[in-house]
Amino acid sequence: MLDRTDALSALLAPNSIALVGASDDAQRIGGRPLRYLREGGYRGAVYPVNPKRDTVQGLRAYASIADLPETPDVAILAVPASGTLDAVRACADRKVKAAIVFTAGFAETDEAGRAIQDQMTGIARESGMRLLGPNCLGVFSSATGYYGTFSAILDGAFIAPGPVGVVSQSGAYGSHIAHLARQRGLGIGHWITTGNECDVDVAEALRWMVEQPDVNVVMAYAEGIRNRDAFVEALEVAREREKAIVFMKVGRSEVGAHAVSSHTAALAGSDAVFDAVFRQYGVWRAKTTAEQLDVAYACSRGLYPAGNTLGIFTLSGGFGIQMADDAEAAGLDVAPMPEEAQAELKAMLPYASPRNPVDATAQALTDLPLMTKYVAAMLEKGGYDFFTGIFGSGPASPTFAGRLREVLETASAASRGTIMALTMSAPPEIVRSYEEKGFLVHEDGTALMNALGALVHFRRSFDQAKAAHGQVPAAEPVAIGRDAIGEHEAKRILSAAGIPFPQEALVRVGEDAGAAAAAIGFPVVVKIASPDIAHKTEIGGVIVGPKDEAEARAAAAEILARAAKHRPDARIDGLLVSPMIAGGVEVIAGVTSDPAFGPVVMFGLGGVFVEVLKDVTFRAAPFDVAEAHRMIREIRGFPMLEGVRGAPPADVDALARMLSDLSRFAAANAAGIESIDLNPVRVLERGRGLVALDALIVPRA
Amino acid sequence: MLDRTDALSALLAPNSIALVGASDDAQRIGGRPLRYLREGGYRGAVYPVNPKRDTVQGLRAYASIADLPETPDVAILAVPASGTLDAVRACADRKVKAAIVFTAGFAETDEAGRAIQDQMTGIARESGMRLLGPNCLGVFSSATGYYGTFSAILDGAFIAPGPVGVVSQSGAYGSHIAHLARQRGLGIGHWITTGNECDVDVAEALRWMVEQPDVNVVMAYAEGIRNRDAFVEALEVAREREKAIVFMKVGRSEVGAHAVSSHTAALAGSDAVFDAVFRQYGVWRAKTTAEQLDVAYACSRGLYPAGNTLGIFTLSGGFGIQMADDAEAAGLDVAPMPEEAQAELKAMLPYASPRNPVDATAQALTDLPLMTKYVAAMLEKGGYDFFTGIFGSGPASPTFAGRLREVLETASAASRGTIMALTMSAPPEIVRSYEEKGFLVHEDGTALMNALGALVHFRRSFDQAKAAHGQVPAAEPVAIGRDAIGEHEAKRILSAAGIPFPQEALVRVGEDAGAAAAAIGFPVVVKIASPDIAHKTEIGGVIVGPKDEAEARAAAAEILARAAKHRPDARIDGLLVSPMIAGGVEVIAGVTSDPAFGPVVMFGLGGVFVEVLKDVTFRAAPFDVAEAHRMIREIRGFPMLEGVRGAPPADVDALARMLSDLSRFAAANAAGIESIDLNPVRVLERGRGLVALDALIVPRA
């Protein structure tokens, strides 16, 4: 049995390659990889396998994998669907470390195809040989000239090496963003497409990618994930190593999700949960492909700012205002220049607006020393994390371009760690010349502001990971059967996990509810206690407010009568008597089992916030208290917890602890629990904690 | 006195032009317009004015405006700030119809500059001569070769005529979008920059633009507006003539708004109100410059769809899913193909997904007749308003491009009015070749979906305008003094305007509140009635719930005592006794005076919706009931009015009538009223109307 990790390394950085189904026609699927390997200068051994030919594209061909003079690290299989399984088996027999399967027509097509794909997976599992695909476009690593792909975008021009990695389930998408990156002069170091993922999936590819020292940022694409733990681990490793992940996750719409399920075998899961996991682990979710490129471009140097202040230099007031709008939307702080510096700038040019945006007006175009002074003043005295200059099509003008570059270089001498960015609409060679001097160059100001906001986001996310000191400790699993669990028992279990409940009494049938109520203190709430009645109010199983023993007894009798009438079949444990808790802010918390991410904690405010506005948020369990704090602040109704209409601030610390405890319990008991509901939970005044008034645990069927 | 409308026509389409400050140096501000006019083939007379030269750029020069052999329609003034006022005066004396003032250094610089600018405005008012600028980049009309501009983007290449108009306060912004349009092969018929707007403003320029028969869509840019009525009228005319307006309005952020106020003299107004006015009049507000281009491009043919269904053709499942996501976000309906057609497609290619997105897989690349059949089936049987095909960089491939075009043309023969769009990443000449065949071509799928969504938006907006049958009838103005108005009087005034209030009694001091309450019916609410006490609850001036005459009397005495204690200075009209109205949905409505748009109606739900979520919306007054219905549906809490938690649906029709009545009242009384508050308003069960429980009118100081 091969070592699977070693075999993965062999797949993605092989020393020798066999191409099964090698074709002499360099345009065919079986011909392209060979051509690319040769044109790309791959230095390892390459063995074409084709029983019908002696040579392929000038290289000696072999009749079969078995006939090869050495065992290759990787076999690329460019064979028809009908021959794929045999080829995979031949590779495993020869102890090839990994195979890439281009061929389509398996799990994505029909049940027969799925069955064959499952057999491939079985061979991989047994032998330790790693499989990429089927139905994938393969891999490439530009620095080594390793092209295990037939992607047509490499026809005519390769993609330069660079600090960007690509991991994509879709070969077409992966090819397209690589093409767009090339257009933009952005080099790609490593590129992996995973297709049907019968073995290597997007999680494992992502993990490998973020561990590469020459990769600073990964552009990823997925429709769903197969292995939650591996995926989350990859995101954690990325964050720890300060590798930015910019993700295009599709299937967020109803029709899109439907298309995902018909397109691949990936578990779609809830898109809202994906979104939450991305926030949780600091992944930047791109809304558009253009944004994915823009953000990856900004991250490609691996430089992130200490803060979020931005100085905007412009020659046109209008552009400056537009950029200030976009900056604010992106969470950047367009902080004013120091008063004294403003006065100096104004003295140089009375027309100017020296605050920030600093508008030197078109005047600066004809007075370049003035522009130099302005830009230098911003860098020396503004103390900005980011500087951006808006230049439109100016840099494309032959008369202006050279002088502008001189101005910026001279002024930049004053920059100490400021991230320098420019907007311009100019031919690639001009853009490249600024990039070589260390400037980020975007054509569109809005896109630039969004990308700078992403840099701030990544810096914060990396720092949060450091502050978190590693893994969230797991809770102890508890014994959960498959039977329905009553409210009292659910509260007992969750209480042991740290969730606060009011002191309450379980009064068995025949016992005195009045005395129990007196012991708790009036007024009370009396509820039916039955594992079979999950929705108590529907049968009138809750009476709120008994003020003395007699009322409590009457309530108990009435509830038992209602239960007997509406649910004669139900097992009755008795009655729960609890104190009435008023005040505080009503919230709800819960746990659901997401098809992709397993136990997920949900949080929202009660009432209209959840019912009308669907104002809820999620986190994959487990997570720590700091993460819970961020979660709580994501809901739109968060100001309710800070106190509105004269109400005191609620105990958000207690809420964050509770959500984290709930998440640790949910993670430890994922195998036994389908869902948990805490509804309502009353978050009391700061310092007074919270109480969950009801609890429901649904065991896994 | 010249006719101002005639003079505006002369400004924007002159028969003869003088250039004052004409320079022999074709790169200077005084030289460029002359060069552009000559290179652009302008057919009217052009008169350089320069007292120091006999000829300028080969044309005979004149010493002054007064010396010209005829009175030109337009004088372009390229003179220093110090000489501008004299030049304007000379033009007016010569009865020149219009002048374009490039020079900066007026209202945007300091008070002295503003004073000179005001003098220019005075000359324009007195003479009827129209002035464009100062501090503007002028105008051009590409079909006639009229270049009254020194914009450097025309250096080297003009912009082809086309169905797009540009109206921009910022010359730099106007130049930049013109440059981007040219890059995209989008022709611009007319281009106007208004600068400081001492006379002609963006509203008037917009009005002229939408009246041009060769303009289908206008890209506009503004930081604020000066003339609300002219602006709204321009938007109305645009809608009536089915001209799309795609607007970049800057200054939405705090720092942006600050920069606007320091940059121009335009009234910024509230950005939220701008946003509402754009929705109200069907303007598409672009969030980014790229979006402005994308939407204008899609609108440039003036073709709008009947509905919003979209068929997506793809060769890659992943791209199809991504586009379906974007389509849903843009409000498009990715409706499935008819079942029968799906079966036929599946029979042709078992790998395919024939639903929609229709994924013919990479197989279709090697089997073009198959692709033709697929696309034709979508057009013939899908009945889509839009068709889009996703082709990535395929069309740039020399081997593939020609055949793809053939496929699309053959299949398109089946299209009956379907708007055909493609995404591709290809060189301009290839893109142009598809555009010539009638395809919209975008590089980015998200941008395309957004643009198609805009086409649906415009169709609906144009239809809404037709359904509205013109202007909203004005209400009768009422006499409003400058003194504070008490609640009872406010209710009387608004009641006459159609706002429903509960029957209530004003009980004078000394009269019997008990008897008045009995006449109304218990329980009641008793409130202090004083024009001087706007916030009644703050002094304990409201008692809710008296159940009999004695309680009502006691409440009245208590309130009068509290008022005497807390506000001994206040004039006391007596007490208001009203019935307690329970149930319904609590909403608030109001009127504010926006600095830019005047009376604006605000609407929101009561309670947390307005206090915590700021869930309110606006409309400029007046508006009709249909517009009020759209307004009501904009708030996030709208489902509350449809009935939640078993509550019946509220009387939204009555609410819409009320908002429209309020808007007509506010418009008719804009001069006398600063603000109106109706808070709370209870919208009762459908068919039972609504009642406003409190009313406050603040007269204009």
Short mmCIF file of N, CA and C in Angstrom, two decimals, chain A residues 338-414:
data_model
loop_
_atom_site.label_atom_id
_atom_site.label_comp_id
_atom_site.label_asym_id
_atom_site.label_seq_id
_atom_site.Cartn_x
_atom_site.Cartn_y
_atom_site.Cartn_z
N PRO A 338 -3.65 65.74 8.34
CA PRO A 338 -3.49 66.63 9.50
C PRO A 338 -3.75 68.08 9.09
N GLU A 339 -4.35 68.84 9.99
CA GLU A 339 -4.74 70.23 9.68
C GLU A 339 -3.56 71.03 9.11
N GLU A 340 -2.41 70.87 9.74
CA GLU A 340 -1.26 71.66 9.33
C GLU A 340 -0.84 71.34 7.88
N ALA A 341 -0.85 70.05 7.59
CA ALA A 341 -0.49 69.63 6.23
C ALA A 341 -1.52 70.17 5.24
N GLN A 342 -2.80 70.18 5.64
CA GLN A 342 -3.83 70.73 4.75
C GLN A 342 -3.52 72.20 4.44
N ALA A 343 -3.15 72.92 5.47
CA ALA A 343 -2.87 74.35 5.27
C ALA A 343 -1.70 74.53 4.30
N GLU A 344 -0.67 73.70 4.45
CA GLU A 344 0.48 73.80 3.53
C GLU A 344 0.07 73.54 2.09
N LEU A 345 -0.73 72.51 1.91
CA LEU A 345 -1.15 72.16 0.54
C LEU A 345 -2.02 73.26 -0.05
N LYS A 346 -2.91 73.78 0.76
CA LYS A 346 -3.80 74.84 0.28
C LYS A 346 -2.98 76.08 -0.12
N ALA A 347 -1.92 76.32 0.65
CA ALA A 347 -1.08 77.48 0.33
C ALA A 347 -0.38 77.31 -1.01
N MET A 348 -0.04 76.08 -1.33
CA MET A 348 0.60 75.83 -2.63
C MET A 348 -0.35 76.04 -3.79
N LEU A 349 -1.64 75.70 -3.59
CA LEU A 349 -2.62 75.75 -4.69
C LEU A 349 -4.00 76.05 -4.11
N PRO A 350 -4.43 77.31 -4.25
CA PRO A 350 -5.70 77.70 -3.60
C PRO A 350 -6.93 76.92 -4.11
N TYR A 351 -6.88 76.46 -5.36
CA TYR A 351 -8.03 75.71 -5.89
C TYR A 351 -8.19 74.35 -5.22
N ALA A 352 -7.12 73.83 -4.65
CA ALA A 352 -7.10 72.43 -4.23
C ALA A 352 -8.02 72.15 -3.05
N SER A 353 -8.43 70.89 -2.92
CA SER A 353 -9.10 70.41 -1.71
C SER A 353 -8.07 69.53 -1.00
N PRO A 354 -7.52 69.96 0.11
CA PRO A 354 -6.40 69.25 0.70
C PRO A 354 -6.80 68.25 1.79
N ARG A 355 -8.08 68.05 2.01
CA ARG A 355 -8.53 67.26 3.15
C ARG A 355 -8.26 65.77 2.93
N ASN A 356 -9.00 65.14 2.14
CA ASN A 356 -8.91 63.74 1.73
C ASN A 356 -10.33 63.33 1.39
N PRO A 357 -10.60 63.02 0.12
CA PRO A 357 -9.69 62.99 -1.02
C PRO A 357 -8.92 64.30 -1.21
N VAL A 358 -7.63 64.16 -1.51
CA VAL A 358 -6.80 65.32 -1.80
C VAL A 358 -6.90 65.60 -3.31
N ASP A 359 -7.55 66.70 -3.64
CA ASP A 359 -7.81 67.02 -5.05
C ASP A 359 -6.89 68.15 -5.47
N ALA A 360 -5.88 67.80 -6.25
CA ALA A 360 -4.92 68.81 -6.70
C ALA A 360 -5.39 69.48 -7.98
N THR A 361 -6.56 69.10 -8.45
CA THR A 361 -7.19 69.63 -9.68
C THR A 361 -6.31 69.38 -10.91
N ALA A 362 -6.87 69.67 -12.08
CA ALA A 362 -6.17 69.45 -13.34
C ALA A 362 -4.89 70.28 -13.40
N GLN A 363 -4.81 71.28 -12.52
CA GLN A 363 -3.63 72.12 -12.43
C GLN A 363 -2.35 71.28 -12.26
N ALA A 364 -2.47 70.22 -11.45
CA ALA A 364 -1.30 69.40 -11.15
C ALA A 364 -0.76 68.69 -12.40
N LEU A 365 -1.62 68.58 -13.42
CA LEU A 365 -1.18 67.94 -14.66
C LEU A 365 -0.14 68.79 -15.37
N THR A 366 -0.29 70.09 -15.22
CA THR A 366 0.65 70.97 -15.92
C THR A 366 1.76 71.43 -14.99
N ASP A 367 1.70 71.01 -13.74
CA ASP A 367 2.72 71.45 -12.78
C ASP A 367 3.14 70.21 -11.97
N LEU A 368 4.00 69.41 -12.60
CA LEU A 368 4.33 68.12 -11.99
C LEU A 368 5.10 68.23 -10.67
N PRO A 369 5.96 69.22 -10.50
CA PRO A 369 6.59 69.36 -9.17
C PRO A 369 5.54 69.54 -8.07
N LEU A 370 4.47 70.25 -8.41
CA LEU A 370 3.37 70.43 -7.46
C LEU A 370 2.78 69.07 -7.10
N MET A 371 2.54 68.25 -8.13
CA MET A 371 1.97 66.91 -7.88
C MET A 371 2.89 66.11 -6.98
N THR A 372 4.18 66.19 -7.25
CA THR A 372 5.14 65.47 -6.41
C THR A 372 5.01 65.91 -4.96
N LYS A 373 4.93 67.22 -4.73
CA LYS A 373 4.82 67.72 -3.36
C LYS A 373 3.54 67.23 -2.70
N TYR A 374 2.47 67.23 -3.47
CA TYR A 374 1.19 66.78 -2.91
C TYR A 374 1.26 65.31 -2.48
N VAL A 375 1.72 64.48 -3.41
CA VAL A 375 1.76 63.04 -3.12
C VAL A 375 2.73 62.76 -1.96
N ALA A 376 3.88 63.44 -1.98
CA ALA A 376 4.85 63.23 -0.91
C ALA A 376 4.27 63.65 0.44
N ALA A 377 3.54 64.76 0.46
CA ALA A 377 2.94 65.21 1.71
C ALA A 377 1.96 64.17 2.24
N MET A 378 1.19 63.57 1.35
CA MET A 378 0.23 62.54 1.78
C MET A 378 0.97 61.36 2.40
N LEU A 379 2.07 60.96 1.78
CA LEU A 379 2.80 59.79 2.26
C LEU A 379 3.57 60.11 3.54
N GLU A 380 4.13 61.29 3.62
CA GLU A 380 4.92 61.64 4.82
C GLU A 380 4.05 62.00 6.00
N LYS A 381 2.98 62.72 5.74
CA LYS A 381 2.23 63.30 6.85
C LYS A 381 0.87 62.66 7.08
N GLY A 382 0.37 61.92 6.07
CA GLY A 382 -0.97 61.35 6.22
C GLY A 382 -0.98 60.09 7.08
N GLY A 383 0.18 59.39 7.15
CA GLY A 383 0.25 58.16 7.93
C GLY A 383 -0.72 57.09 7.46
N TYR A 384 -0.99 57.07 6.17
CA TYR A 384 -2.01 56.16 5.65
C TYR A 384 -1.49 54.73 5.48
N ASP A 385 -2.38 53.75 5.69
CA ASP A 385 -2.05 52.35 5.39
C ASP A 385 -2.04 52.12 3.88
N PHE A 386 -2.95 52.83 3.22
CA PHE A 386 -3.04 52.73 1.75
C PHE A 386 -2.95 54.12 1.15
N PHE A 387 -2.29 54.20 0.00
CA PHE A 387 -2.36 55.41 -0.81
C PHE A 387 -2.93 55.00 -2.16
N THR A 388 -3.85 55.79 -2.68
CA THR A 388 -4.28 55.51 -4.05
C THR A 388 -4.36 56.81 -4.84
N GLY A 389 -3.90 56.73 -6.07
CA GLY A 389 -3.96 57.86 -6.99
C GLY A 389 -4.86 57.51 -8.17
N ILE A 390 -5.69 58.47 -8.56
CA ILE A 390 -6.65 58.23 -9.64
C ILE A 390 -6.14 58.93 -10.89
N PHE A 391 -5.85 58.17 -11.94
CA PHE A 391 -5.21 58.79 -13.11
C PHE A 391 -5.93 58.57 -14.44
N GLY A 392 -7.06 57.87 -14.43
CA GLY A 392 -7.83 57.72 -15.67
C GLY A 392 -6.98 57.23 -16.82
N SER A 393 -7.15 57.86 -17.99
CA SER A 393 -6.38 57.42 -19.14
C SER A 393 -5.09 58.23 -19.29
N GLY A 394 -4.78 59.08 -18.33
CA GLY A 394 -3.57 59.90 -18.38
C GLY A 394 -2.29 59.11 -18.63
N PRO A 395 -2.09 58.01 -17.86
CA PRO A 395 -0.83 57.28 -18.02
C PRO A 395 -0.65 56.68 -19.42
N ALA A 396 -1.74 56.62 -20.20
CA ALA A 396 -1.62 56.09 -21.56
C ALA A 396 -1.11 57.18 -22.51
N SER A 397 -1.16 58.43 -22.07
CA SER A 397 -0.71 59.52 -22.94
C SER A 397 0.82 59.53 -23.01
N PRO A 398 1.37 59.49 -24.23
CA PRO A 398 2.82 59.38 -24.38
C PRO A 398 3.55 60.55 -23.72
N THR A 399 2.96 61.73 -23.80
CA THR A 399 3.66 62.90 -23.24
C THR A 399 3.66 62.86 -21.71
N PHE A 400 2.62 62.30 -21.14
CA PHE A 400 2.42 62.41 -19.71
C PHE A 400 3.01 61.24 -18.93
N ALA A 401 3.00 60.06 -19.56
CA ALA A 401 3.29 58.82 -18.84
C ALA A 401 4.63 58.83 -18.11
N GLY A 402 5.69 59.19 -18.85
CA GLY A 402 7.02 59.12 -18.26
C GLY A 402 7.16 60.04 -17.06
N ARG A 403 6.62 61.24 -17.21
CA ARG A 403 6.75 62.21 -16.13
C ARG A 403 5.95 61.79 -14.91
N LEU A 404 4.79 61.23 -15.17
CA LEU A 404 3.96 60.77 -14.05
C LEU A 404 4.71 59.70 -13.26
N ARG A 405 5.35 58.79 -13.97
CA ARG A 405 6.06 57.72 -13.28
C ARG A 405 7.17 58.31 -12.40
N GLU A 406 7.83 59.32 -12.93
CA GLU A 406 8.89 59.98 -12.18
C GLU A 406 8.34 60.63 -10.91
N VAL A 407 7.22 61.32 -11.08
CA VAL A 407 6.57 61.97 -9.93
C VAL A 407 6.27 60.95 -8.85
N LEU A 408 5.66 59.85 -9.26
CA LEU A 408 5.23 58.86 -8.28
C LEU A 408 6.43 58.21 -7.60
N GLU A 409 7.47 57.94 -8.37
CA GLU A 409 8.66 57.33 -7.77
C GLU A 409 9.33 58.27 -6.79
N THR A 410 9.45 59.52 -7.18
CA THR A 410 10.07 60.51 -6.29
C THR A 410 9.27 60.61 -4.99
N ALA A 411 7.98 60.78 -5.14
CA ALA A 411 7.13 60.96 -3.96
C ALA A 411 7.11 59.69 -3.11
N SER A 412 7.15 58.53 -3.75
CA SER A 412 7.06 57.26 -3.03
C SER A 412 8.24 57.05 -2.10
N ALA A 413 9.34 57.74 -2.36
CA ALA A 413 10.49 57.60 -1.48
C ALA A 413 10.09 57.90 -0.04
N ALA A 414 9.03 58.69 0.11
CA ALA A 414 8.56 59.06 1.45
C ALA A 414 7.70 57.97 2.09
#
